[in-house]
CSV table of C-alpha atoms and ligand atoms in Angstrom, one decimal:
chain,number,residue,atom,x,y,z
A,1,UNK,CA,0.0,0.0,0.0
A,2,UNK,CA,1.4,3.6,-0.9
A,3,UNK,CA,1.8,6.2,2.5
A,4,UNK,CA,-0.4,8.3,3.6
A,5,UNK,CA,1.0,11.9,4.4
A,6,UNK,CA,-1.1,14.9,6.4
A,7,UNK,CA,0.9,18.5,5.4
A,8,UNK,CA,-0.4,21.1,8.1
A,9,UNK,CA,0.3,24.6,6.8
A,10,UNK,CA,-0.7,24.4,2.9
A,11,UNK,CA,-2.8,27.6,1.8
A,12,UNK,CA,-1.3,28.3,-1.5
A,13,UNK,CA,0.8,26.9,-4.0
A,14,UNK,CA,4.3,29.4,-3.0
A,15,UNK,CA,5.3,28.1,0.3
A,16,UNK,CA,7.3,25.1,1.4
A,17,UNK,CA,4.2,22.9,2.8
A,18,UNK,CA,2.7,22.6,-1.2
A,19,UNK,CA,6.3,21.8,-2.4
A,20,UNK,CA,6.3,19.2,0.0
A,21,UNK,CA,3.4,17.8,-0.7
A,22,UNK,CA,4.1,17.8,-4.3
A,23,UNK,CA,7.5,15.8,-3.7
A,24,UNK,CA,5.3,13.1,-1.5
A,25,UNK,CA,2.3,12.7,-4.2
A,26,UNK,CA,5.3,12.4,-7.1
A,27,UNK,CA,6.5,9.2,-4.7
A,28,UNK,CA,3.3,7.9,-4.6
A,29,UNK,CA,1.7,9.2,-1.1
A,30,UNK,CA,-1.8,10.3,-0.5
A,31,UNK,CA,-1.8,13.6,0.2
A,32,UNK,CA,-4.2,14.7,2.7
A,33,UNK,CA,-3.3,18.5,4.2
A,34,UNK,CA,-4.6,21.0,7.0
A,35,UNK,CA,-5.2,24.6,6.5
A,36,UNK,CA,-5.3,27.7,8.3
A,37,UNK,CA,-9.1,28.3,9.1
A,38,UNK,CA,-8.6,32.2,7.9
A,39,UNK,CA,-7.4,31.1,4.8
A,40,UNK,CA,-9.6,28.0,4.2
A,41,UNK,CA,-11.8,29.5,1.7
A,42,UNK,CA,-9.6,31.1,-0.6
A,43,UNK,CA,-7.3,27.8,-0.4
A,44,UNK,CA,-9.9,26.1,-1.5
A,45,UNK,CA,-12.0,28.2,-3.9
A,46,UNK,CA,-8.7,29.0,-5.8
A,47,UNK,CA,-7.7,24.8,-6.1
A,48,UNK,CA,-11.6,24.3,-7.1
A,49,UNK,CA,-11.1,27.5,-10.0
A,50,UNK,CA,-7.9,26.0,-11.2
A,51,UNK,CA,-6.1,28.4,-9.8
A,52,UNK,CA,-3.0,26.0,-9.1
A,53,UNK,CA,-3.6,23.7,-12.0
A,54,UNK,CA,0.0,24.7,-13.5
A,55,UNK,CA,1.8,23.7,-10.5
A,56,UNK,CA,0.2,20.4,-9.8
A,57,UNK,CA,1.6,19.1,-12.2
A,58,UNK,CA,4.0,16.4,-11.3
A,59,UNK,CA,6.8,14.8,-13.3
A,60,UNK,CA,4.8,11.8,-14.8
A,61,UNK,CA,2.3,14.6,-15.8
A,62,UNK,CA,-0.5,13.8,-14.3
A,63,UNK,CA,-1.9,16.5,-11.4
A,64,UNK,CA,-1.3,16.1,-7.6
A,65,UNK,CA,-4.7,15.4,-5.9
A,66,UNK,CA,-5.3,16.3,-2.4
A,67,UNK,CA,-7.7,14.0,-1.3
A,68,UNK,CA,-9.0,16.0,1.8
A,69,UNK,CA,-8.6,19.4,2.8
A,70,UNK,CA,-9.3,19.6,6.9
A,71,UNK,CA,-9.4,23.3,8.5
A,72,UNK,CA,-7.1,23.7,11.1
A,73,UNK,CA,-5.5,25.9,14.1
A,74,UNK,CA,-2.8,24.2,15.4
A,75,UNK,CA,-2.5,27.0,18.4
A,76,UNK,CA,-5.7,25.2,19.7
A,77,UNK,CA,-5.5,21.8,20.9
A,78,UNK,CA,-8.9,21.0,21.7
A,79,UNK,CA,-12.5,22.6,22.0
A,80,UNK,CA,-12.5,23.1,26.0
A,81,UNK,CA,-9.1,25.1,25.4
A,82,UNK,CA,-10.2,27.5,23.0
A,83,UNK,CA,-11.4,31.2,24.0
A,84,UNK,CA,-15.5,31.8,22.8
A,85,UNK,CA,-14.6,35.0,20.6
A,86,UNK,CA,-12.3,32.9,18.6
A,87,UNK,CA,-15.1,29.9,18.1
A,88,UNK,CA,-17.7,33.0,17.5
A,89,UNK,CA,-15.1,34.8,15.3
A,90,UNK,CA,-17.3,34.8,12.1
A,91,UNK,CA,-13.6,33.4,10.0
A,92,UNK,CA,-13.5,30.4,12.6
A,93,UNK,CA,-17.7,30.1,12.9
A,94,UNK,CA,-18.1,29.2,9.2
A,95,UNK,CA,-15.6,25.8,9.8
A,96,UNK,CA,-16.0,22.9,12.8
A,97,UNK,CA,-13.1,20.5,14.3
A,98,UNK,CA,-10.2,22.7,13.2
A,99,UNK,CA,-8.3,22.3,17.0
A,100,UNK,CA,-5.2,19.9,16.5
A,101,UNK,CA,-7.2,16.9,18.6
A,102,UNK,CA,-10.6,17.2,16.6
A,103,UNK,CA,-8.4,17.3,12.9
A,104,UNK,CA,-6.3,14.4,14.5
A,105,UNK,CA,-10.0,12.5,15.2
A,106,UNK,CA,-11.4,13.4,11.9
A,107,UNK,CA,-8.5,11.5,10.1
A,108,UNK,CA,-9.0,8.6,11.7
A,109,UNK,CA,-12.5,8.3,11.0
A,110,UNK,CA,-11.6,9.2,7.3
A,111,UNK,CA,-8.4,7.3,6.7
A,112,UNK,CA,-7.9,5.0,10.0
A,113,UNK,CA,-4.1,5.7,9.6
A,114,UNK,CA,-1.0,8.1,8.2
A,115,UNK,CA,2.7,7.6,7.7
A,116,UNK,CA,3.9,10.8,7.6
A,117,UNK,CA,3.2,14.3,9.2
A,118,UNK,CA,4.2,17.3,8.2
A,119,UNK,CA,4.5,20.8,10.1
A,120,UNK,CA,5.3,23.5,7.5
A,121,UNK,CA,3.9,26.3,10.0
A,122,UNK,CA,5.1,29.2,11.7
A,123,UNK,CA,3.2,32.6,12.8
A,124,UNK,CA,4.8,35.7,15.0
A,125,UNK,CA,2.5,38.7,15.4
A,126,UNK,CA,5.3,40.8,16.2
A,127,UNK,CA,7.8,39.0,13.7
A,128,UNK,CA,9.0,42.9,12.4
A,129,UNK,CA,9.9,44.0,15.7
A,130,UNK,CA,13.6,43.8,17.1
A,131,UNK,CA,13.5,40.7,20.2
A,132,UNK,CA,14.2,43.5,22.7
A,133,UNK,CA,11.2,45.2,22.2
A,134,UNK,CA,9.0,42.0,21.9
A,135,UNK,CA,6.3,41.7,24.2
A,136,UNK,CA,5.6,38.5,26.2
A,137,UNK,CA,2.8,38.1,24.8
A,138,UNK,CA,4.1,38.7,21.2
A,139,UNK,CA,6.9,36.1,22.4
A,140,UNK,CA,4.8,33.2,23.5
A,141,UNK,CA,2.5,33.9,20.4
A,142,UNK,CA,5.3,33.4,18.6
A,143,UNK,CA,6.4,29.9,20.4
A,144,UNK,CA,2.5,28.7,21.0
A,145,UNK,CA,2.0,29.0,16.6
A,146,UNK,CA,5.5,28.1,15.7
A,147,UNK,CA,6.9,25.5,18.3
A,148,UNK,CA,4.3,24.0,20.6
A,149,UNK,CA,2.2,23.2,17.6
A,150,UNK,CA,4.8,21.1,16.3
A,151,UNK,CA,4.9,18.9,20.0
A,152,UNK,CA,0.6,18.9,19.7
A,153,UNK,CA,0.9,17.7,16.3
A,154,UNK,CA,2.6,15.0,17.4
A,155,UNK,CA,1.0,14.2,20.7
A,156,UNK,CA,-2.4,14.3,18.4
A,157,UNK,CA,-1.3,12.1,15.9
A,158,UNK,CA,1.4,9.7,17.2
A,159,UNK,CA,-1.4,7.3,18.0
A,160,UNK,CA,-2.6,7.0,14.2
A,161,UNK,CA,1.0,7.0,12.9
A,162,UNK,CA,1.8,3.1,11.4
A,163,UNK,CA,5.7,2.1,13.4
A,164,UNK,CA,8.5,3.1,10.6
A,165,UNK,CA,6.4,6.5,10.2
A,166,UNK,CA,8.2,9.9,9.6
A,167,UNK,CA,7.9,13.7,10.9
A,168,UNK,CA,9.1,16.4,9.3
A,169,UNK,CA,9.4,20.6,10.7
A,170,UNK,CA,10.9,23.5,9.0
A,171,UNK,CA,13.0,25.6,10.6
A,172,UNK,CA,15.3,28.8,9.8
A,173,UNK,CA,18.9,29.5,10.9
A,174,UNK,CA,18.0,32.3,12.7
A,175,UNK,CA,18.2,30.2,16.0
A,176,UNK,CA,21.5,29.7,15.9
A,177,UNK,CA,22.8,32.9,13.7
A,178,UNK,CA,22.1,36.7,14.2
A,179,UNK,CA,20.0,37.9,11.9
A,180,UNK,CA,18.5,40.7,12.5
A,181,UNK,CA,14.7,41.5,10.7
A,182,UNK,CA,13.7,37.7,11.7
A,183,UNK,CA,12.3,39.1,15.2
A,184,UNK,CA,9.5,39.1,17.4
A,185,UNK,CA,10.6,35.8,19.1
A,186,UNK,CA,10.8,33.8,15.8
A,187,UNK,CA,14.3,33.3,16.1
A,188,UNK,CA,13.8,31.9,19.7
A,189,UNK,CA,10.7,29.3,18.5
A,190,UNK,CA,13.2,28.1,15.9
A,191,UNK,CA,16.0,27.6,18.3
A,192,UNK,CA,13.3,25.5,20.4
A,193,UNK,CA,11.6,23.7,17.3
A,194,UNK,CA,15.4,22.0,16.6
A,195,UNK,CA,15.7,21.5,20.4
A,196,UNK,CA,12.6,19.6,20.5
A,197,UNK,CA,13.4,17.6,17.6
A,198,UNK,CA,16.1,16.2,19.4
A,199,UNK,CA,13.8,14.9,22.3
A,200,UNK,CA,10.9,14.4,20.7
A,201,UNK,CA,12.8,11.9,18.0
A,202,UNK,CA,14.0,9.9,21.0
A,203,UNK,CA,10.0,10.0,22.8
A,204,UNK,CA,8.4,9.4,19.7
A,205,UNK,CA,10.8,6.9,18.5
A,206,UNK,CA,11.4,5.1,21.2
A,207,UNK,CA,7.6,4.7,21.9
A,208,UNK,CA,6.1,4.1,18.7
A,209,UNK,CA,9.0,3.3,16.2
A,210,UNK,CA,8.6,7.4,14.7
A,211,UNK,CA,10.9,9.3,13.6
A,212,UNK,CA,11.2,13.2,13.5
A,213,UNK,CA,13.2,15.3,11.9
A,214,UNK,CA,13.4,19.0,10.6
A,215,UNK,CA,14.7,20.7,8.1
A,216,UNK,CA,16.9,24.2,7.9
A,217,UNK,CA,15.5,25.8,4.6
A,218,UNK,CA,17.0,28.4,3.1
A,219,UNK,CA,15.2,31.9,2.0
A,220,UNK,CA,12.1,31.6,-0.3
A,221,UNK,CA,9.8,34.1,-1.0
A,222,UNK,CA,6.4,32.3,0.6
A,223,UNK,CA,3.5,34.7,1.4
A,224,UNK,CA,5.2,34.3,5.0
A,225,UNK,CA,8.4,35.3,3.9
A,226,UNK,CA,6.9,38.5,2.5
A,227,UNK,CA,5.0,39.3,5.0
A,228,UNK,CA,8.3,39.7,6.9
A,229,UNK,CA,9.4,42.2,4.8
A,230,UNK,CA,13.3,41.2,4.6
A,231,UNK,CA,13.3,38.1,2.3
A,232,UNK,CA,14.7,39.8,-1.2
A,233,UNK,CA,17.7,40.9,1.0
A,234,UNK,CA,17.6,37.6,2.3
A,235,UNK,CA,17.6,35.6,-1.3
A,236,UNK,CA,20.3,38.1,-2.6
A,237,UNK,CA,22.7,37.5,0.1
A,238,UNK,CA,22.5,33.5,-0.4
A,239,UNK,CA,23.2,34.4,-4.0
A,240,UNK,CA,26.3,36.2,-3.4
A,241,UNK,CA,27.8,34.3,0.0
A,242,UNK,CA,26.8,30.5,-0.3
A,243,UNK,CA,29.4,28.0,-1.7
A,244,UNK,CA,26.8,27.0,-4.3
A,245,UNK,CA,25.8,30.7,-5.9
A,246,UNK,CA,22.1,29.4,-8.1
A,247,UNK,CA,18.7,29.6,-6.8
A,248,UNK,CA,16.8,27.3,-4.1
A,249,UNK,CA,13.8,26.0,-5.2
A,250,UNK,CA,10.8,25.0,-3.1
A,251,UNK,CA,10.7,22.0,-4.7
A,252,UNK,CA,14.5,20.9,-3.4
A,253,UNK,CA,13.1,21.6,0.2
A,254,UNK,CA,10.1,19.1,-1.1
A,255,UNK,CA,12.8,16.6,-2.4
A,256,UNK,CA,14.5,16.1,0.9
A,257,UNK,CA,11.6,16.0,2.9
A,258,UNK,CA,10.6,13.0,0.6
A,259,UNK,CA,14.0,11.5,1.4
A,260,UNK,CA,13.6,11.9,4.9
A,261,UNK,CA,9.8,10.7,5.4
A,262,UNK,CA,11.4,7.4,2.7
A,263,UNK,CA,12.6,4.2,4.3
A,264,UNK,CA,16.0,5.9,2.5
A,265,UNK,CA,16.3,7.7,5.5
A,266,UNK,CA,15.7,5.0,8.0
A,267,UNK,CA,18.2,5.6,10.4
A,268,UNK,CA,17.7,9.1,10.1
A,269,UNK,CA,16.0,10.8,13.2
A,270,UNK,CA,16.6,13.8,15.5
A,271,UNK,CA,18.4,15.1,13.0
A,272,UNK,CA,18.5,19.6,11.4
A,273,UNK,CA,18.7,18.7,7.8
A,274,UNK,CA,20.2,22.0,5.9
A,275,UNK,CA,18.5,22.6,2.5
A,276,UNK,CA,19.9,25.8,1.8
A,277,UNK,CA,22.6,26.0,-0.8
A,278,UNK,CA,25.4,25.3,1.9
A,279,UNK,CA,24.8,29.2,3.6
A,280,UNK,CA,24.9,27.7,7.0
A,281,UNK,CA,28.5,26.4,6.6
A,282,UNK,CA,29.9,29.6,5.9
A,283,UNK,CA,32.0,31.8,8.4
A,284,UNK,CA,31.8,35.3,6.5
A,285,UNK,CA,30.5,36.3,3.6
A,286,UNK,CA,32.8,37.3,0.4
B,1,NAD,P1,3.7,29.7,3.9
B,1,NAD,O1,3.0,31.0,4.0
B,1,NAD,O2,3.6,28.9,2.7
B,1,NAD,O3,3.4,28.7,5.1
B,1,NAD,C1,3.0,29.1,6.4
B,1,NAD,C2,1.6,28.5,6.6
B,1,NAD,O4,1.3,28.5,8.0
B,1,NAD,C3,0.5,29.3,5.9
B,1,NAD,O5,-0.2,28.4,5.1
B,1,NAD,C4,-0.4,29.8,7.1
B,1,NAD,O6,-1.7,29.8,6.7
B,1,NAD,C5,-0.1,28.7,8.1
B,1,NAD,N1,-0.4,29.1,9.5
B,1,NAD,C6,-0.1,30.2,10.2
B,1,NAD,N2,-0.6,30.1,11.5
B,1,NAD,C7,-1.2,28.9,11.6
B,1,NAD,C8,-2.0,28.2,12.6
B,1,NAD,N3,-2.1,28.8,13.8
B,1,NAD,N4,-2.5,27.0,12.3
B,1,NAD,C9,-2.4,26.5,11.1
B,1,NAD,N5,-1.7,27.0,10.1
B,1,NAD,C10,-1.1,28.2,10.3
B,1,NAD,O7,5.3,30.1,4.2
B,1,NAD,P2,6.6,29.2,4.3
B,1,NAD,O8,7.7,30.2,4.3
B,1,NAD,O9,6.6,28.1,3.2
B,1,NAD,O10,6.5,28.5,5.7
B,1,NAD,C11,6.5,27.1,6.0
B,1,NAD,C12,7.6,26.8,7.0
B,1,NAD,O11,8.9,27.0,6.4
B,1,NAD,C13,7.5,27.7,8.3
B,1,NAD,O12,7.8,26.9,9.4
B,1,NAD,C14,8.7,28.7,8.0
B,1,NAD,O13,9.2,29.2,9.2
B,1,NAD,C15,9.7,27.7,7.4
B,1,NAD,N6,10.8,28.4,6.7
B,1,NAD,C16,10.6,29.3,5.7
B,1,NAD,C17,11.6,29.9,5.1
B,1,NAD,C18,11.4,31.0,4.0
B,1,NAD,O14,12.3,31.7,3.6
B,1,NAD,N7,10.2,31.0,3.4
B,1,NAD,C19,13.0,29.6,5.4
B,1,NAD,C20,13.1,28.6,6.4
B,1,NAD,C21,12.1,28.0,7.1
């Protein structure tokens, strides 16, 4: 039987999540994913228009199906946690079962199983400001949307994972490097993503045969990216500094993360997997 992946953080065909799945559907995986509740609608109205018909297309030709879309906020783990203006927020009212426990039970029911899980998420409200003039609660918004839904991903759907399964995060260098513009506490839920990746590979793999890993992307200009305002600077300095001077494409991210979730990578876990034109290796720029 082919795998099953589930690819939270997919609402357009630009960012690293629909690369992803693309990479998994050309192996041969079903491709379910899990979208932002905000921008559910437009995901979906755009995929039914044929908005993203050009870039479904996968290698043999044929198009990537996605064979069910499930709302999702994966800052709420369950119902009894989540504040009433958000579940009457007229965005959130329209959609049911979007917290990380209700999407986790609404696969199971659908598909009974997956092999792979994807987090291709991150969210800082404060993102442009320097981390010295974050506020805490820009700071644990920052961690809550970027981190800690990784670890209730997991919790959520470890039970439904088949043994030999695969996780996969994105993260950015900024938790290890300065660099300045990536603020409002991102840089610190990165540092604590790849932390957790480390622990979380030993819990999950020790207890259900799982295996998580992330992966240290370099700079692409998602509708994330530009929102945080620096990513052309970003790009351009890859271009001039990194021993291998072309583009990155999403779909090399994709590539790798089909490696890693493949039983090519099956001694692979706990690992921060650089996709990034070899940037992170250098010591200065030239
Ligand atoms: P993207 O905009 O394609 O993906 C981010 C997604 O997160 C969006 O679809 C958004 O709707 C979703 N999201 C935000 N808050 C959410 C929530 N509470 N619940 C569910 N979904 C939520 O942008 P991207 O740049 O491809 O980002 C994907 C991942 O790649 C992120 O973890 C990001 O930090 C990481 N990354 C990006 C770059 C880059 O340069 N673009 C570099 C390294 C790592």
């Amino acid at each position: 039987r082919g795998k099953r992946a589930f690819i939270a953080g997919v609402a357009d065909d630009n960012g690293y999540g629909w690369a992803i799945a693309k990479s998994l559907a050309a192996a041969g995986a079903e491709i379910l994913v899990g979208t932002w509740v905000p921008a559910l609608n437009i995901f979906e109205n755009s995929l039914r228009r044929g908005k993203f018909d050009e870039s479904r297309v996968l290698p043999d030709g044929s198009l990537m199906e996605i064979s069910k879309i499930y709302p999702l906020d994966a800052v709420y783990d369950n119902p009894e946690d989540t504040p009433e203006d958000v579940k009457s927020n007229k965005r959130y009212a329209g959609s049911s079962k979007w917290t990380v426990q209700e999407v986790a039970e609404s696969v199971k029911q659908d598909f009974g199983s997956i092999d792979i899980l994807v987090h291709s998420l991150a969210n800082g409200p404060e993102v442009s400001k320097p981390l010295l003039e974050t506020s805490r609660n820009g700071y644990l918004a920052a961690l809550s949307a970027s981190s800690y839904s990784f670890i209730s991903l997991l919790k959520h759907f470890i039970p439904i994972m088949n043994p030999g399964g695969a996780t996969i995060s994105l993260t950015y260098m900024a938790s290890e490097r300065i660099i300045p513009g990536y603020g409002g506490g991102m840089s610190s839920a990165k540092a604590a993503l790849e932390s957790d990746t480390h622990v979380l590979a030993f819990e999950a793999g020790r207890k259900h045969k799982v295996r998580v890993n992330t992966i240290s992307a370099g700079p692409l200009r998602s509708r994330a990216a530009k929102a945080i305002g620096f990513i052309d600077m970003m790009i351009d300095y890859s271009l001039q500094n990194a021993p291998l001077q072309k583009d990155l494409s999403a779909e090399e991210v994709g590539n790798t993360a089909a490696f890693l979730a493949s039983p090519l990578a099956s001694a692979i876990t706990g690992a921060v997997v650089y996709v990034d034109n070899g940037l992170n290796a250098m010591g200065v720029g030239v």
